[in-house]
């Protein structure tokens, strides 16, 4: 596939600034991409707008058909897409395939459920306006801008792209500067299905290209990335009152109760913490374990951590750190944790190399150290002994992030899940919520706001359109200057019957008559 059809056309290849996409495992250059500037981005948005009416006008059935064909193309070329993901992120092919599989499943769900979730439906008009027929539907916004990260360069942006398209919008996508080839591949594959309309275009470049997209007049901006950049995106979008979805960082906790299946908990903690080299927004970064099972759990987790290593050999279950700069963050967190009394049961300072970080399990780390409070985004995890699950909930909720969480317990899952201030919780598994297309995905606090996936994710890329239609002349017309005092009395009577019954009034303590008189006297005076 070529990359020229979906990216903004280079006016003069000689003048166009470019940047290289690098294989983080080897340092090899795997692609060269244009740095799109403000003019390019605005042109892409203008093309997207020109296609928006056609796409919205296709209706749910037409769009479902296109998205089904696109899903087929991606699925048949899965190995090719996984290759690009592997080259640009360094993650093993199996992991690349897993994220693509989940993205394809979401695309299928979004396409086939858009009508049910967004289509026009009648709603009750209520008694006061009983002569009206009322309906609501969710209409496309127009053009949606999507800015994505590098850690799951297919799954993460597709959580916005697939749902925005299914809802009837066209999309301009700015992938991470570390994974421009993946973004371009996705846009090119849709272009094959619909060559004559700009449904999904890619603009490539650094933060400036993303900032230009925020200011290019899109109707909504869906951002996934770090909290710090999310704040900049929101500030830029505020200039034009462009609404935003912010899917930002996390510091997810896993809670282990005294009655938990410890083997399963340790297995899940290891996978949640080390998979994708820990570069998962909803990965496990902290574990709080009931004191009665803490020591055994640490043994089991350490065993598993020792069985996993980062590298490029066929045995390696995890790859390199995709973003070189993140190595400094991981090193700082580990060093700080150790300097402040923490202990590395597995890994430690020497586990942080030049490109790879080996699994690291830290215990006795103070709760106010960076390894516990900040997103580490590496294959490291802290484990802390807690008195009971109440303390575990308290410590989890003390963090500023609130993306996901996990609980291992035999009996108390639902109760504990409700008490955790996170957008998502999985009980007796990790990160399962991300793969269930019917569930909304998103966080609270510094993890952002708004939701992708599921019905909420579809509605996120629409506006609610409310319509009333007069069915017959109302016996009691409220919206006329002809309204009579008798009709006002009827309204008051009706209101009393509907909302004013004594049982609905809060019971107030009786006050002595003098107090009431006294109050009245003061008011008059
Ligand atoms: P990042 O914030 O550095 O970059 C994200 C994107 O924003 C990139 O495309 C980047 O070019 C662009 N960008 C940078 N500056 C910009 C600006 N001023 N205006 C507009 N766009 C700008 O994040 P990253 O390092 O690519 O990704 C890792 C982060 O993403 C982690 O914090 C991780 O937790 C988070 N993440 C969150 C989710 C989620 O769903 N909540 C999913 C995946 C990753």
XYZ file of C-alpha atoms and ligand atoms in Angstrom:
569
model
C 0.000 0.000 0.000
C 1.152 3.535 -0.676
C 1.142 6.203 1.991
C 0.518 9.174 -0.236
C -3.226 8.911 -0.690
C -4.283 9.486 2.895
C -1.690 11.903 4.157
C -1.814 15.563 3.258
C -0.107 15.859 -0.149
C 3.395 17.318 -0.050
C 3.385 20.572 -2.055
C 7.070 20.253 -2.770
C 8.868 17.184 -1.593
C 12.195 19.023 -1.482
C 10.844 21.645 0.928
C 8.885 19.318 3.124
C 10.442 18.590 6.514
C 10.441 14.906 7.376
C 11.152 12.745 10.387
C 12.244 9.169 10.839
C 10.399 6.340 12.490
C 12.841 4.181 14.443
C 12.766 0.530 15.536
C 13.343 0.957 19.300
C 14.943 -2.477 19.633
C 17.675 -1.852 17.070
C 17.737 1.853 16.301
C 17.092 1.087 12.608
C 15.119 3.574 10.555
C 11.876 1.885 9.476
C 10.149 4.797 7.763
C 10.344 8.463 6.813
C 7.259 10.641 7.176
C 6.329 14.247 6.471
C 6.063 16.797 9.247
C 2.659 18.279 8.529
C 2.282 21.919 9.452
C -0.719 24.071 10.254
C -1.614 24.608 6.580
C -1.521 20.862 5.877
C -3.636 20.114 8.915
C -6.242 22.720 8.003
C -6.358 21.351 4.460
C -6.914 17.832 5.806
C -9.745 19.063 8.033
C -11.294 20.900 5.068
C -11.207 17.680 3.004
C -12.712 15.755 5.899
C -15.484 18.334 6.126
C -16.175 18.028 2.410
C -16.721 14.279 2.882
C -18.671 14.563 6.130
C -22.111 15.116 4.574
C -21.685 12.171 2.222
C -20.656 9.902 5.090
C -23.437 11.088 7.421
C -25.913 10.763 4.551
C -25.014 7.109 3.980
C -26.983 6.297 7.114
C -26.369 3.499 9.567
C -26.719 0.658 7.051
C -24.370 2.204 4.488
C -21.757 3.017 7.094
C -22.004 -0.430 8.645
C -21.333 -1.932 5.227
C -18.206 0.205 4.688
C -16.904 -0.499 8.188
C -17.502 -4.226 7.694
C -15.443 -4.156 4.509
C -12.701 -2.219 6.250
C -12.695 -4.772 9.081
C -12.246 -7.488 6.470
C -9.254 -5.722 4.918
C -7.566 -5.214 8.291
C -8.231 -8.805 9.334
C -6.924 -10.332 6.104
C -3.767 -8.185 6.297
C -3.329 -8.633 10.034
C 0.214 -10.013 9.743
C 1.281 -6.963 7.745
C -0.207 -4.540 10.271
C 1.391 -6.463 13.157
C 4.742 -6.167 11.393
C 4.461 -2.389 11.303
C 3.420 -2.312 14.974
C 6.318 -4.594 15.879
C 8.824 -2.481 13.954
C 7.709 0.824 15.428
C 7.072 -0.219 19.042
C 9.337 -3.240 19.452
C 6.537 -5.285 21.026
C 6.417 -9.024 20.179
C 4.216 -10.070 17.253
C 1.818 -11.916 19.559
C 1.169 -8.755 21.560
C 0.729 -6.723 18.383
C -1.805 -9.276 17.178
C -3.691 -9.163 20.478
C -4.150 -5.389 20.348
C -5.225 -5.546 16.696
C -7.695 -8.346 17.483
C -9.337 -6.250 20.181
C -9.443 -3.207 17.889
C -11.134 -5.247 15.140
C -13.704 -6.506 17.632
C -14.463 -2.937 18.707
C -14.794 -1.877 15.069
C -17.326 -4.655 14.520
C -19.315 -3.685 17.598
C -19.325 0.047 16.823
C -20.487 -0.539 13.245
C -23.250 -2.950 14.136
C -24.601 -1.141 17.228
C -24.533 2.472 16.081
C -28.139 2.462 14.913
C -29.506 0.890 18.070
C -27.622 3.321 20.315
C -27.873 6.517 18.271
C -30.959 6.080 16.122
C -34.113 8.107 16.626
C -36.385 6.911 19.394
C -39.600 8.229 20.839
C -39.657 9.293 24.450
C -42.528 10.152 26.771
C -43.509 13.842 26.653
C -44.831 13.812 30.234
C -48.242 14.945 31.461
C -47.827 18.727 31.183
C -47.062 18.482 27.466
C -49.046 15.357 26.689
C -50.081 16.772 23.294
C -46.457 16.546 22.044
C -44.704 13.633 20.376
C -41.113 13.705 21.639
C -38.084 12.032 20.093
C -34.329 12.035 20.501
C -31.537 10.972 18.204
C -27.770 11.347 18.252
C -26.344 13.115 15.224
C -22.745 13.193 13.999
C -20.692 16.222 14.968
C -18.945 16.492 11.585
C -15.153 16.175 11.724
C -13.415 14.551 14.682
C -9.710 15.025 15.370
C -7.945 12.093 17.023
C -4.516 12.382 18.648
C -2.956 9.093 19.682
C -0.079 7.646 21.707
C 2.467 5.013 20.726
C 1.979 2.298 23.326
C -1.032 0.627 21.638
C -0.899 2.415 18.299
C -3.812 0.402 16.832
C -6.069 -0.389 19.767
C -5.949 2.991 21.488
C -6.725 5.392 18.617
C -9.199 2.934 17.096
C -11.210 3.291 20.319
C -11.933 6.812 19.073
C -11.631 6.389 15.284
C -13.972 3.391 14.944
C -16.632 4.897 17.188
C -16.405 8.376 15.618
C -16.753 6.882 12.114
C -19.611 4.579 13.120
C -21.405 7.602 14.574
C -21.194 9.295 11.161
C -18.158 11.589 11.484
C -15.092 11.822 9.303
C -11.746 11.718 11.091
C -8.335 13.376 10.909
C -5.841 11.330 12.912
C -2.483 12.478 14.263
C -0.606 9.353 15.404
C 2.325 9.521 17.798
C 5.608 10.586 16.191
C 6.906 7.170 17.307
C 4.263 5.230 15.344
C 3.403 7.232 12.197
C 3.609 4.123 10.001
C 0.831 2.396 11.926
C -1.469 5.403 11.589
C -0.743 5.679 7.879
C -1.368 1.951 7.389
C -4.786 2.238 9.036
C -5.848 5.216 6.923
C -4.577 3.608 3.717
C -6.529 0.431 4.413
C -9.803 2.364 4.708
C -8.901 4.338 1.592
C -8.867 1.047 -0.302
C -12.508 0.496 0.606
C -13.607 4.094 -0.032
C -11.114 5.684 -2.443
C -13.154 8.765 -3.320
C -13.946 10.199 0.085
C -11.720 11.410 2.902
C -13.154 9.370 5.745
C -9.905 8.907 7.638
C -6.795 10.979 6.953
C -3.511 10.956 8.766
C -1.372 13.970 9.560
C 2.081 13.091 10.847
C 4.576 15.028 12.899
C 5.424 16.044 16.454
C 3.460 17.882 19.133
C 3.122 20.983 16.909
C 1.121 18.965 14.372
C -1.176 17.794 17.180
C -1.525 21.359 18.462
C -2.423 22.493 14.923
C -5.158 19.840 14.813
C -6.626 21.215 18.060
C -6.890 24.640 16.399
C -7.985 23.503 12.930
C -11.727 23.786 13.477
C -12.564 20.138 14.196
C -15.899 19.574 15.906
C -14.401 17.426 18.646
C -10.912 16.352 19.646
C -10.291 12.909 21.115
C -6.912 12.831 22.818
C -5.122 9.817 24.244
C -1.735 10.401 25.825
C -0.110 11.762 28.944
C -1.908 13.957 31.471
C 0.539 16.826 30.882
C -0.148 16.881 27.122
C -3.867 16.413 27.796
C -3.858 19.724 29.679
C -2.173 21.463 26.735
C -4.669 19.922 24.314
C -7.561 21.086 26.459
C -6.141 24.617 26.689
C -5.707 24.808 22.903
C -9.221 23.474 22.295
C -10.654 25.937 24.811
C -9.669 28.801 22.480
C -12.401 27.742 20.059
C -14.688 25.945 22.527
C -13.846 22.683 20.778
C -15.050 19.835 23.009
C -12.493 17.234 24.066
C -12.219 13.688 25.301
C -9.111 13.192 27.407
C -7.857 9.629 27.875
C -4.738 10.180 29.939
C -2.326 8.300 32.164
C -2.919 5.902 35.016
C -1.406 4.339 38.117
C -3.640 1.340 38.399
C -3.753 -0.705 41.565
C -4.472 -4.410 41.991
C -5.974 -5.446 45.335
C -5.490 -8.953 46.722
C -7.902 -10.034 49.457
C -7.123 -12.719 52.038
C -9.481 -15.190 50.354
C -8.141 -14.625 46.809
C -6.803 -17.337 44.515
C -3.176 -16.324 44.992
C -1.824 -18.144 41.948
C -4.324 -16.408 39.706
C -3.647 -13.055 41.395
C 0.133 -13.392 40.975
C -0.238 -14.451 37.345
C -2.513 -11.493 36.614
C -0.285 -9.051 38.502
C 2.760 -10.233 36.525
C 1.006 -9.917 33.192
C -0.644 -6.611 34.114
C 2.660 -5.133 35.263
C 5.146 -6.514 32.721
C 3.216 -7.097 29.476
C 4.050 -4.585 26.740
C 7.097 -3.750 28.903
C 4.746 -2.052 31.371
C 3.775 0.563 28.788
C 0.055 0.163 29.351
C -2.131 3.038 30.530
C -4.271 0.592 32.508
C -1.345 -1.665 33.456
C -0.776 -2.767 37.050
C 1.699 -0.430 38.751
C 0.787 -0.936 42.446
C -0.405 -4.000 44.361
C -2.025 -3.909 47.807
C -2.126 -7.312 49.487
C -3.913 -8.430 52.648
C -1.332 -8.997 55.398
C -2.381 -12.645 55.857
C -1.372 -13.570 52.309
C 1.195 -10.891 51.499
C 4.390 -12.921 51.851
C 3.097 -15.870 49.846
C 1.826 -13.525 47.123
C 5.228 -11.806 46.848
C 6.910 -15.226 46.476
C 4.511 -16.206 43.699
C 4.836 -12.886 41.881
C 8.641 -12.993 42.141
C 8.666 -16.505 40.641
C 6.701 -15.267 37.660
C 8.767 -12.104 37.292
C 11.936 -14.211 37.116
C 10.355 -16.222 34.306
C 9.935 -13.191 32.038
C 12.667 -11.200 30.352
C 12.836 -8.294 27.938
C 14.816 -8.720 24.739
C 14.685 -9.510 21.033
C 15.293 -13.264 21.263
C 12.436 -15.688 20.554
C 12.039 -16.467 24.262
C 11.546 -12.785 25.147
C 7.990 -12.106 26.246
C 8.509 -8.359 26.323
C 10.278 -5.932 24.043
C 12.188 -2.699 24.479
C 11.018 0.581 25.925
C 9.432 2.196 22.876
C 10.187 5.772 23.890
C 13.841 6.202 24.885
C 13.022 9.134 27.192
C 10.855 6.880 29.356
C 13.962 4.983 30.503
C 14.981 8.014 32.583
C 11.568 8.092 34.275
C 11.729 4.377 35.123
C 15.316 4.716 36.401
C 14.389 7.717 38.547
C 11.404 5.943 40.107
C 13.366 2.757 40.879
C 16.380 4.648 42.277
C 14.153 6.849 44.414
C 12.198 3.852 45.738
C 15.418 2.053 46.710
C 16.975 5.181 48.226
C 13.899 5.631 50.409
C 13.985 2.193 51.987
C 12.351 0.107 49.262
C 13.698 -3.331 48.376
C 13.870 -4.978 44.950
C 12.741 -8.593 45.284
C 13.368 -9.039 41.561
C 15.236 -6.644 39.239
C 16.153 -3.234 40.630
C 18.477 -0.441 39.519
C 20.571 -2.752 37.312
C 17.399 -3.920 35.534
C 17.104 -0.571 33.749
C 19.297 -0.823 30.655
C 19.858 1.271 27.535
C 16.876 0.009 25.578
C 15.331 -2.718 27.725
C 14.057 -2.826 31.301
C 13.875 -6.214 33.029
C 10.890 -7.011 35.282
C 11.239 -5.415 38.697
C 9.236 -6.102 41.873
C 9.634 -3.535 44.641
C 8.440 -3.888 48.244
C 8.496 -1.582 51.295
C 8.309 1.490 49.092
C 6.917 4.590 50.881
C 3.474 5.573 49.605
C 4.576 9.135 48.861
C 7.476 8.112 46.601
C 7.283 8.633 42.839
C 7.206 4.883 42.196
C 3.788 4.869 43.916
C 2.349 8.265 43.034
C 3.510 8.867 39.425
C 2.962 6.831 36.266
C 6.156 4.778 35.758
C 5.233 3.174 32.425
C 7.843 0.442 32.691
C 7.839 -3.244 33.717
C 8.027 -2.413 37.423
C 5.511 -2.897 40.223
C 5.315 -2.008 43.893
C 3.741 -4.414 46.403
C 2.517 -3.263 49.800
C 1.108 -5.174 52.753
C -2.226 -3.825 54.015
C -4.245 -4.459 57.197
C -7.409 -5.201 55.242
C -9.210 -4.269 52.030
C -10.496 -1.025 53.564
C -6.912 0.193 53.774
C -6.281 -1.054 50.224
C -9.260 0.958 48.948
C -8.108 4.031 50.853
C -4.569 3.838 49.441
C -5.833 3.206 45.906
C -8.148 6.188 46.063
C -5.429 8.435 47.509
C -3.758 8.607 44.068
C -4.461 11.453 41.659
C -5.131 9.086 38.740
C -8.320 7.048 38.402
C -8.176 4.962 35.233
C -8.567 1.237 35.981
C -8.164 -1.152 38.891
C -8.351 -4.865 39.623
C -9.437 -6.915 42.624
C -8.704 -10.523 43.450
C -11.169 -11.832 45.988
C -13.542 -14.733 46.501
C -16.488 -12.846 47.944
C -16.262 -9.077 48.016
C -15.649 -8.073 44.388
C -18.726 -5.991 43.665
C -18.639 -4.138 46.955
C -14.953 -3.248 46.623
C -15.259 -2.363 42.926
C -17.923 0.229 43.680
C -15.716 1.849 46.306
C -12.713 2.275 44.011
C -12.568 5.707 42.381
C -11.589 4.452 38.942
C -13.447 4.405 35.653
C -13.098 0.632 35.316
C -12.471 -2.360 37.577
C -11.938 -6.004 36.740
C -12.636 -8.636 39.373
C -10.368 -11.714 39.338
C -8.660 -10.629 36.096
C -6.736 -7.624 34.811
C -7.662 -5.141 32.078
C -10.563 -7.319 30.867
C -12.804 -4.258 30.675
C -10.803 -2.939 27.703
C -11.750 -5.929 25.565
C -15.482 -5.861 26.252
C -16.898 -3.655 23.486
C -20.120 -2.919 25.360
C -18.248 -1.324 28.267
C -17.212 2.337 28.391
C -13.480 2.996 28.756
C -12.098 6.077 30.494
C -11.032 7.506 33.792
C -11.541 10.140 36.452
C -9.153 12.658 38.020
C -5.789 12.976 36.270
C -6.721 10.039 34.025
C -9.062 12.357 32.138
C -12.729 12.374 31.259
C -15.138 11.320 28.564
C -15.574 7.748 27.401
C -14.618 5.667 24.402
C -16.055 2.170 23.637
C -19.592 0.950 24.126
C -22.764 3.021 23.841
C -21.131 5.905 25.753
C -18.254 5.836 23.263
C -20.646 6.142 20.338
C -22.585 8.998 21.951
C -19.308 10.780 22.736
C -18.952 11.604 19.020
C -22.474 12.937 18.521
C -24.780 15.608 19.780
C -28.202 14.831 21.167
C -30.980 16.168 18.987
C -34.300 16.615 20.749
C -37.494 17.158 18.733
C -41.087 17.730 19.782
C -44.054 17.624 17.394
C -47.519 18.892 18.266
C -49.974 16.043 17.850
C -53.192 17.860 18.779
C -54.341 21.185 20.197
C -53.628 21.154 23.910
C -56.599 21.711 26.223
C -54.152 23.629 28.400
C -51.894 25.698 26.168
C -48.920 26.872 28.213
C -47.013 28.761 25.534
C -49.430 31.569 24.651
C -50.213 35.098 25.839
C -53.867 33.994 25.684
C -53.399 31.968 28.862
C -56.066 32.883 31.391
C -55.882 33.153 35.207
C -58.182 30.102 35.346
C -55.677 28.124 33.306
C -52.859 29.274 35.614
C -54.921 27.938 38.515
C -55.361 24.655 36.649
C -51.562 24.454 36.207
C -51.071 25.027 39.929
C -53.656 22.333 40.763
C -52.113 19.907 38.348
C -48.666 20.603 39.743
C -49.882 19.990 43.275
C -51.384 16.670 42.221
C -48.228 15.638 40.373
C -45.491 16.849 42.698
C -46.883 18.370 45.871
C -48.269 15.470 47.858
C -47.483 15.658 51.571
C -45.580 12.388 51.503
C -43.112 14.030 49.155
C -42.357 16.887 51.540
C -39.373 16.500 53.848
C -40.444 16.164 57.453
C -39.288 19.237 59.371
C -38.997 19.329 63.173
C -41.838 21.357 64.720
C -40.707 24.765 65.929
C -42.394 26.727 68.771
C -44.738 29.489 67.591
C -42.673 32.181 69.348
C -39.564 31.277 67.326
C -41.465 31.640 64.095
C -42.944 34.941 65.251
C -39.507 36.045 66.397
C -38.023 35.326 62.991
C -40.853 37.158 61.285
C -40.351 40.111 63.629
C -36.642 40.297 62.840
C -37.312 40.163 59.124
C -39.859 42.944 59.361
C -37.570 45.077 61.515
P 2.136 12.134 24.876
O 1.217 12.932 25.713
O 3.565 12.457 24.925
O 1.723 12.219 23.329
C 0.442 11.839 22.881
C 0.175 12.493 21.545
O 0.047 13.903 21.738
C 1.279 12.313 20.505
O 0.685 12.068 19.263
C 1.974 13.650 20.527
O 2.623 13.979 19.308
C 0.815 14.580 20.763
N 1.179 15.896 21.316
C 2.297 16.257 21.999
N 2.232 17.558 22.352
C 1.056 18.021 21.874
C 0.421 19.299 21.934
N 0.977 20.340 22.561
N -0.792 19.427 21.360
C -1.389 18.372 20.742
N -0.826 17.154 20.646
C 0.392 16.973 21.221
O 1.863 10.614 25.270
P 2.629 9.329 24.735
O 3.976 9.290 25.367
O 2.525 9.244 23.263
O 1.719 8.156 25.331
C 1.881 7.630 26.605
C 0.828 8.183 27.531
O -0.461 7.875 27.009
C 0.856 7.539 28.907
O 0.673 8.536 29.882
C -0.325 6.595 28.889
O -0.869 6.308 30.144
C -1.279 7.366 28.039
N -2.300 6.474 27.477
C -3.581 6.592 27.938
C -4.559 5.744 27.457
C -5.985 5.851 27.938
O -6.846 5.330 27.262
N -6.264 6.499 29.045
C -4.232 4.791 26.497
C -2.933 4.699 26.049
C -1.972 5.557 26.544
